[in-house]
Amino acid sequence: MKNKGFYQLLLVLAGFCCLPQVYADTLRPSIDINLIIDGSSGLAGVKEEVSSWVLKRLDQLIIDGDRVTVWSSGTPAKIVYTGKINGNTDRDAVKKSIQDISGSGTIADFSGALKDAASRPSSGLCYTLLISASPSALSSLLSGPQAGLMRYSRVEEFSGWRAIVVGLNLDAKVKRAAANFFGS
C-alpha cells in the first residue's frame, strides 16, 4: 500500500515536470525575431561555427506564428528573409537564408540593420540577435548614431565572433514599468 502512494506521487510530480515541455509551444505568444548576421569578410573564417550555433538556437526558439526577419549586414545591410513561420517549410527557408549568407567586403552595416529592425512595427514581444565577426563594425556601431539601440543588450563571446541579444525599443517599456513601480 505504501508503495502505491509513492508511485502515485511520483507520477504527479513527473506530470508537473514534463507537461510544460510538451506544451511549451502553446505557452507563449508569437514573437518577432530579428537576426542580423555579419555580412563582411570577417564572417568567412567562422561561418560554419556561427551557422551551426544560430541554427541550433533557432530550433530552440522558433514556434509557429513567430515572425522572422534575417538581415545580411554587409554594405549595405539587406533583408535576406522575412516571413511568418507556419511549419517546417518556413523553418527550412529561414535556415537556408542563414546558410546562404556569405561574407564579402570589409564593412558590416549593423547600424542600418538595427535601425530598420527598430523601425518595424512589432506585435509586442521582440527578440533581436546580432552576430558580429567584425570588431571594427561593432566599434563603429557603438560610436555612431545608432549606439542607443544597443543600450539594453547582452553579449556572448566566442572565438572570433560575438552573439549579441539586443533589446530594441525597450526605452518606453522600461520607463512605463519604472513609473508603475514607483506609483507615478
XYZ file of N, CA and C in Angstrom:
552
model
N 0.802 -1.188 0.000
C 0.000 0.000 0.000
C 0.859 1.272 0.000
N 1.901 1.301 0.816
C 2.752 2.480 0.881
C 3.421 2.736 -0.462
N 3.821 1.685 -1.145
C 4.460 1.849 -2.452
C 3.511 2.451 -3.471
N 2.225 2.099 -3.418
C 1.246 2.620 -4.359
C 1.148 4.143 -4.225
N 1.106 4.666 -3.010
C 1.049 6.112 -2.774
C 2.304 6.807 -3.263
N 3.442 6.169 -3.048
C 4.705 6.722 -3.507
C 4.722 6.845 -5.025
N 4.278 5.805 -5.724
C 4.260 5.812 -7.186
C 3.253 6.817 -7.731
N 2.133 6.993 -7.047
C 1.155 7.993 -7.478
C 1.744 9.394 -7.338
N 2.424 9.656 -6.234
C 3.074 10.946 -6.032
C 4.153 11.173 -7.083
N 4.924 10.152 -7.375
C 5.964 10.243 -8.391
C 5.361 10.554 -9.762
N 4.252 9.931 -10.082
C 3.568 10.162 -11.348
C 3.065 11.608 -11.439
N 2.501 12.137 -10.372
C 2.021 13.520 -10.358
C 3.191 14.485 -10.536
N 4.283 14.261 -9.828
C 5.464 15.117 -9.959
C 6.043 15.058 -11.365
N 6.086 13.879 -11.956
C 6.584 13.745 -13.325
C 5.698 14.528 -14.284
N 4.404 14.504 -14.045
C 3.478 15.263 -14.882
C 3.737 16.752 -14.804
N 3.945 17.261 -13.586
C 4.227 18.678 -13.427
C 5.550 19.072 -14.066
N 6.512 18.188 -14.051
C 7.828 18.490 -14.609
C 7.853 18.363 -16.137
N 7.118 17.436 -16.691
C 7.210 17.139 -18.118
C 6.166 17.849 -18.968
N 4.972 18.065 -18.459
C 3.920 18.659 -19.278
C 4.265 20.042 -19.824
N 4.895 20.925 -19.038
C 5.237 22.219 -19.632
C 6.141 22.070 -20.854
N 7.023 21.084 -20.876
C 7.876 20.878 -22.036
C 7.085 20.373 -23.234
N 6.092 19.543 -22.991
C 5.272 19.004 -24.074
C 4.459 20.110 -24.726
N 3.928 21.035 -23.911
C 3.069 22.092 -24.423
C 3.764 23.449 -24.482
N 5.082 23.466 -24.527
C 5.833 24.719 -24.496
C 5.485 25.631 -25.663
N 5.237 25.056 -26.847
C 4.923 25.882 -28.000
C 3.625 26.661 -27.817
N 2.704 26.162 -27.041
C 1.430 26.849 -26.862
C 1.424 27.738 -25.634
N 2.496 27.750 -24.856
C 2.524 28.535 -23.630
C 2.943 29.984 -23.851
N 3.529 30.308 -24.967
C 3.948 31.683 -25.194
C 3.314 32.214 -26.472
N 3.085 33.521 -26.501
C 2.540 34.111 -27.729
C 3.617 34.168 -28.800
N 3.203 34.379 -30.032
C 4.192 34.504 -31.101
C 4.976 35.798 -30.889
N 6.210 35.797 -31.375
C 7.096 36.949 -31.208
C 7.701 37.329 -32.554
N 8.299 38.509 -32.577
C 9.051 38.958 -33.740
C 10.514 38.640 -33.471
N 11.160 37.970 -34.426
C 12.556 37.586 -34.273
C 13.363 38.276 -35.367
N 14.355 39.048 -34.960
C 15.266 39.714 -35.890
C 16.634 39.070 -35.773
N 17.160 38.569 -36.873
C 18.516 38.016 -36.901
C 19.353 38.902 -37.816
N 20.372 39.502 -37.251
C 21.256 40.385 -38.010
C 22.627 39.728 -38.009
N 23.034 39.252 -39.172
C 24.264 38.468 -39.265
C 25.306 39.242 -40.065
N 26.504 39.293 -39.529
C 27.634 39.969 -40.154
C 27.793 39.482 -41.593
N 27.761 40.420 -42.529
C 27.923 40.061 -43.940
C 29.259 40.500 -44.485
N 30.199 40.857 -43.611
C 31.531 41.277 -44.061
C 32.436 40.061 -44.233
N 33.620 40.303 -44.739
C 34.582 39.214 -44.940
C 35.016 38.602 -43.604
N 34.776 39.284 -42.495
C 35.104 38.742 -41.178
C 34.352 37.457 -40.873
N 33.204 37.240 -41.537
C 32.398 36.051 -41.317
C 33.045 34.790 -41.904
N 33.833 34.940 -42.945
C 34.370 33.787 -43.689
C 35.071 32.757 -42.797
N 35.882 33.199 -41.866
C 36.645 32.273 -41.033
C 35.839 31.554 -39.962
N 34.640 32.068 -39.639
C 33.835 31.482 -38.555
C 32.430 31.097 -39.015
N 32.201 31.121 -40.315
C 30.848 30.915 -40.852
C 30.227 29.601 -40.413
N 30.958 28.512 -40.467
C 30.396 27.208 -40.089
C 29.992 27.178 -38.616
N 30.861 27.700 -37.754
C 30.563 27.727 -36.321
C 29.356 28.626 -36.041
N 29.321 29.802 -36.672
C 28.214 30.736 -36.484
C 26.911 30.103 -36.964
N 26.928 29.534 -38.167
C 25.709 28.921 -38.725
C 25.192 27.813 -37.823
N 26.084 26.952 -37.377
C 25.688 25.846 -36.511
C 25.061 26.362 -35.223
N 25.686 27.348 -34.591
C 25.189 27.896 -33.332
C 23.826 28.564 -33.533
N 23.704 29.395 -34.573
C 22.453 30.113 -34.823
C 21.325 29.138 -35.146
N 21.588 28.130 -35.982
C 20.548 27.173 -36.348
C 20.074 26.377 -35.131
N 20.999 26.016 -34.275
C 20.619 25.310 -33.043
C 19.762 26.211 -32.161
N 20.146 27.469 -32.037
C 19.391 28.433 -31.233
C 17.987 28.627 -31.809
N 17.886 28.704 -33.127
C 16.573 28.876 -33.755
C 15.668 27.676 -33.512
N 16.233 26.476 -33.575
C 15.440 25.272 -33.312
C 14.829 25.315 -31.917
N 15.524 25.924 -30.970
C 15.028 26.030 -29.603
C 14.032 27.176 -29.434
N 14.079 28.148 -30.317
C 13.342 29.388 -30.126
C 12.059 29.486 -30.949
N 12.129 29.181 -32.217
C 11.017 29.457 -33.135
C 9.850 28.494 -32.936
N 8.641 29.087 -32.909
C 7.413 28.296 -32.925
C 6.533 28.830 -34.053
N 5.544 28.056 -34.443
C 4.608 28.513 -35.461
C 3.939 29.798 -34.991
N 3.816 30.738 -35.905
C 3.220 32.033 -35.598
C 4.252 33.134 -35.408
N 5.516 32.770 -35.137
C 6.569 33.780 -34.995
C 6.813 34.446 -36.346
N 7.204 35.720 -36.299
C 7.591 36.445 -37.498
C 9.101 36.617 -37.472
N 9.773 36.182 -38.530
C 11.235 36.180 -38.568
C 11.724 37.066 -39.711
N 12.722 37.890 -39.404
C 13.403 38.680 -40.427
C 14.896 38.456 -40.248
N 15.570 38.128 -41.351
C 17.016 37.875 -41.336
C 17.693 38.915 -42.219
N 18.700 39.600 -41.672
C 19.496 40.560 -42.415
C 20.889 40.002 -42.640
N 21.433 40.249 -43.823
C 22.853 40.076 -44.072
C 23.425 41.471 -43.937
N 24.219 41.674 -42.925
C 24.703 43.013 -42.613
C 26.006 43.286 -43.331
N 25.912 43.372 -44.654
C 27.068 43.736 -45.473
C 27.009 45.222 -45.750
N 27.474 45.624 -46.908
C 27.403 47.033 -47.295
C 26.536 47.140 -48.524
N 25.341 47.571 -48.440
C 24.587 47.900 -47.233
C 23.928 46.651 -46.660
N 23.313 46.810 -45.490
C 22.563 45.699 -44.891
C 21.337 45.437 -45.756
N 21.003 44.156 -45.912
C 19.818 43.830 -46.704
C 19.085 42.652 -46.081
N 17.790 42.654 -46.254
C 16.959 41.570 -45.753
C 17.086 40.393 -46.717
N 17.400 39.214 -46.158
C 17.508 38.010 -46.985
C 16.346 37.054 -46.747
N 15.578 37.305 -45.686
C 14.370 36.509 -45.431
C 13.450 37.310 -44.533
N 12.171 37.247 -44.819
C 11.168 37.771 -43.896
C 9.884 36.984 -44.102
N 9.256 36.614 -43.017
C 8.014 35.863 -43.122
C 7.547 35.327 -41.788
N 6.328 34.824 -41.817
C 5.712 34.214 -40.644
C 5.946 32.704 -40.711
N 6.277 32.114 -39.584
C 6.564 30.678 -39.525
C 5.251 29.910 -39.394
N 5.006 29.050 -40.381
C 3.794 28.232 -40.383
C 4.124 26.773 -40.653
N 5.248 26.303 -40.164
C 5.597 24.900 -40.341
C 7.047 24.716 -40.738
N 7.395 23.461 -41.015
C 8.786 23.109 -41.312
C 9.310 23.745 -42.590
N 8.454 23.956 -43.572
C 8.901 24.580 -44.822
C 9.436 25.977 -44.548
N 8.722 26.741 -43.723
C 9.178 28.088 -43.378
C 10.449 28.048 -42.529
N 10.525 27.108 -41.595
C 11.745 26.960 -40.787
C 12.945 26.661 -41.684
N 12.744 25.768 -42.656
C 13.822 25.415 -43.576
C 14.243 26.615 -44.423
N 13.278 27.455 -44.818
C 13.601 28.649 -45.608
C 14.449 29.627 -44.792
N 14.124 29.777 -43.503
C 14.929 30.642 -42.628
C 16.348 30.092 -42.533
N 16.463 28.798 -42.298
C 17.788 28.175 -42.163
C 18.604 28.316 -43.436
N 17.971 28.127 -44.571
C 18.676 28.252 -45.858
C 19.162 29.685 -46.057
N 18.334 30.663 -45.705
C 18.744 32.061 -45.866
C 19.973 32.374 -45.012
N 20.057 31.765 -43.839
C 21.215 31.976 -42.962
C 22.448 31.300 -43.543
N 22.295 30.075 -44.010
C 23.425 29.339 -44.574
C 23.932 29.967 -45.868
N 23.064 30.687 -46.585
C 23.459 31.312 -47.849
C 24.172 32.645 -47.683
N 24.199 33.180 -46.469
C 24.884 34.453 -46.254
C 26.379 34.221 -46.418
N 26.983 35.042 -47.259
C 28.435 34.928 -47.447
C 29.061 36.270 -47.110
N 30.207 36.224 -46.492
C 30.906 37.438 -46.117
C 31.687 38.008 -47.277
N 31.489 39.298 -47.527
C 32.274 39.978 -48.552
C 32.404 41.440 -48.161
N 33.448 42.064 -48.616
C 33.684 43.458 -48.253
C 34.277 43.556 -46.862
N 34.660 44.754 -46.503
C 35.324 44.927 -45.219
C 34.420 45.546 -44.151
N 33.228 45.966 -44.554
C 32.360 46.682 -43.624
C 31.061 45.913 -43.406
N 30.629 45.855 -42.150
C 29.325 45.290 -41.793
C 28.439 46.445 -41.337
N 27.314 46.615 -41.986
C 26.409 47.724 -41.696
C 25.395 47.335 -40.635
N 25.856 47.189 -39.394
C 24.953 46.857 -38.293
C 24.004 48.013 -37.996
N 24.474 49.246 -38.131
C 23.639 50.411 -37.841
C 22.389 50.421 -38.716
N 22.568 50.185 -40.008
C 21.429 50.182 -40.925
C 20.430 49.087 -40.604
N 20.932 47.889 -40.299
C 20.053 46.765 -39.984
C 19.321 46.999 -38.664
N 20.024 47.485 -37.644
C 19.377 47.746 -36.351
C 18.333 48.857 -36.464
N 18.658 49.891 -37.221
C 17.710 50.993 -37.410
C 16.452 50.470 -38.105
N 16.637 49.648 -39.129
C 15.497 49.066 -39.848
C 14.679 48.161 -38.920
N 15.350 47.318 -38.138
C 14.647 46.417 -37.220
C 13.861 47.210 -36.173
N 14.445 48.284 -35.652
C 13.783 49.096 -34.628
C 12.579 49.839 -35.191
N 12.604 50.151 -36.481
C 11.504 50.918 -37.077
C 10.328 50.045 -37.502
N 10.503 48.743 -37.512
C 9.423 47.846 -37.936
C 8.368 47.745 -36.839
N 7.095 47.730 -37.262
C 6.047 47.557 -36.249
C 6.155 46.186 -35.604
N 5.944 46.151 -34.294
C 6.065 44.903 -33.548
C 4.732 44.556 -32.923
N 4.472 43.267 -32.843
C 3.227 42.809 -32.245
C 3.319 42.768 -30.719
N 4.436 43.095 -30.189
C 4.605 43.081 -28.729
C 5.983 42.627 -28.335
N 6.206 41.316 -28.292
C 7.498 40.783 -27.890
C 8.421 40.686 -29.100
N 9.671 41.078 -28.884
C 10.645 41.088 -29.975
C 11.975 40.541 -29.453
N 12.589 39.659 -30.226
C 13.894 39.095 -29.900
C 14.832 39.450 -31.043
N 15.896 40.171 -30.750
C 16.852 40.582 -31.780
C 18.213 40.004 -31.437
N 18.783 39.274 -32.386
C 20.100 38.662 -32.215
C 21.016 39.197 -33.297
N 22.117 39.796 -32.882
C 23.113 40.342 -33.799
C 24.363 39.477 -33.695
N 24.852 39.003 -34.827
C 26.071 38.193 -34.869
C 27.171 39.030 -35.508
N 28.249 39.250 -34.776
C 29.350 40.071 -35.268
C 30.647 39.265 -35.336
N 31.246 39.257 -36.515
C 32.565 38.648 -36.690
C 33.580 39.722 -37.068
N 33.161 40.968 -36.955
C 33.981 42.089 -37.373
C 34.075 43.116 -36.249
N 35.182 43.101 -35.481
C 35.308 44.041 -34.366
C 35.208 45.501 -34.788
N 35.703 45.837 -35.961
C 35.658 47.238 -36.390
C 34.221 47.689 -36.654
N 33.388 46.808 -37.178
C 31.996 47.176 -37.432
C 31.255 47.398 -36.119
N 31.555 46.599 -35.142
C 30.912 46.763 -33.845
C 31.353 48.077 -33.196
N 32.628 48.435 -33.344
C 33.126 49.698 -32.791
C 32.435 50.876 -33.447
N 32.274 50.828 -34.785
C 31.620 51.951 -35.464
C 30.148 52.031 -35.066
N 29.511 50.914 -34.804
C 28.122 50.919 -34.345
C 28.026 51.586 -32.977
N 28.919 51.204 -32.065
C 28.862 51.720 -30.695
C 29.260 53.188 -30.588
N 29.978 53.698 -31.587
C 30.359 55.114 -31.550
C 29.511 55.947 -32.503
N 28.564 55.324 -33.198
C 27.738 56.033 -34.166
C 26.378 56.427 -33.628
N 25.537 56.958 -34.509
C 24.226 57.459 -34.094
C 23.253 56.372 -33.615
N 23.482 55.117 -33.955
C 22.582 54.041 -33.535
C 23.034 53.376 -32.222
N 24.033 53.943 -31.559
C 24.556 53.350 -30.315
C 23.476 53.179 -29.259
N 22.509 54.083 -29.217
C 21.435 53.998 -28.239
C 20.602 52.740 -28.378
N 20.567 52.169 -29.572
C 19.817 50.929 -29.785
C 20.450 49.754 -29.043
N 21.715 49.893 -28.702
C 22.440 48.824 -28.017
C 22.381 48.964 -26.493
N 21.634 49.947 -26.005
C 21.590 50.230 -24.569
C 21.233 48.995 -23.751
N 20.235 48.258 -24.190
C 19.805 47.060 -23.474
C 20.247 45.847 -24.285
N 21.437 45.362 -24.000
C 21.935 44.210 -24.759
C 22.799 43.323 -23.868
N 22.979 42.108 -24.348
C 23.802 41.123 -23.645
C 24.721 40.485 -24.672
N 25.997 40.383 -24.343
C 26.999 39.867 -25.272
C 27.477 38.497 -24.817
N 27.554 37.587 -25.771
C 28.144 36.273 -25.523
C 29.351 36.153 -26.452
N 30.527 35.970 -25.876
C 31.785 35.929 -26.626
C 32.122 34.517 -27.081
N 32.577 34.407 -28.319
C 33.085 33.157 -28.870
C 34.437 33.457 -29.507
N 35.146 32.443 -29.904
C 36.440 32.641 -30.538
C 36.234 33.201 -31.947
N 36.526 34.470 -32.130
C 36.427 35.100 -33.442
C 35.079 35.737 -33.757
N 34.106 35.656 -32.857
C 32.803 36.279 -33.117
C 32.025 36.489 -31.821
N 30.959 37.273 -31.916
C 30.115 37.582 -30.759
C 28.649 37.426 -31.141
N 27.860 36.969 -30.190
C 26.403 36.945 -30.330
C 25.862 37.972 -29.338
N 25.083 38.918 -29.840
C 24.580 40.000 -29.003
C 23.049 39.996 -29.070
N 22.424 39.794 -27.932
C 20.973 39.904 -27.850
C 20.685 41.366 -27.550
N 19.937 42.004 -28.448
C 19.672 43.432 -28.354
C 18.213 43.644 -27.958
N 17.997 44.416 -26.927
C 16.638 44.769 -26.503
C 16.184 46.024 -27.229
N 15.618 45.863 -28.421
C 15.179 47.016 -29.203
C 13.888 47.603 -28.635
N 13.792 48.927 -28.715
C 12.576 49.667 -28.355
C 12.116 49.406 -26.925
N 13.049 49.235 -26.028
C 12.687 48.986 -24.631
C 12.578 50.252 -23.799
N 13.051 51.394 -24.311
C 13.049 52.623 -23.514
C 11.677 52.934 -22.942
N 10.662 52.967 -23.786
C 9.311 53.316 -23.324
C 8.793 52.280 -22.329
N 9.072 51.000 -22.594
C 8.602 49.941 -21.697
C 9.287 50.022 -20.337
N 10.588 50.323 -20.337
C 11.324 50.447 -19.075
C 10.812 51.650 -18.284
N 10.608 52.777 -18.972
C 10.102 53.977 -18.295
C 8.707 53.736 -17.731
N 7.843 53.071 -18.503
C 6.483 52.778 -18.052
C 6.500 51.840 -16.842
N 7.348 50.821 -16.883
C 7.450 49.882 -15.767
C 7.978 50.580 -14.513
N 8.965 51.444 -14.687
C 9.505 52.188 -13.544
C 8.451 53.120 -12.952
N 7.694 53.793 -13.823
C 6.642 54.694 -13.345
C 5.568 53.907 -12.591
N 5.204 52.740 -13.104
C 4.222 51.899 -12.416
C 4.750 51.423 -11.072
N 6.020 51.052 -11.031
C 6.632 50.561 -9.811
C 6.663 51.642 -8.725
N 7.031 52.860 -9.154
C 7.162 53.949 -8.184
C 5.851 54.703 -7.994
N 4.789 54.288 -8.690
C 3.473 54.886 -8.493
C 3.316 56.269 -9.097
N 4.079 56.568 -10.135
C 3.967 57.893 -10.766
C 2.972 57.866 -11.887
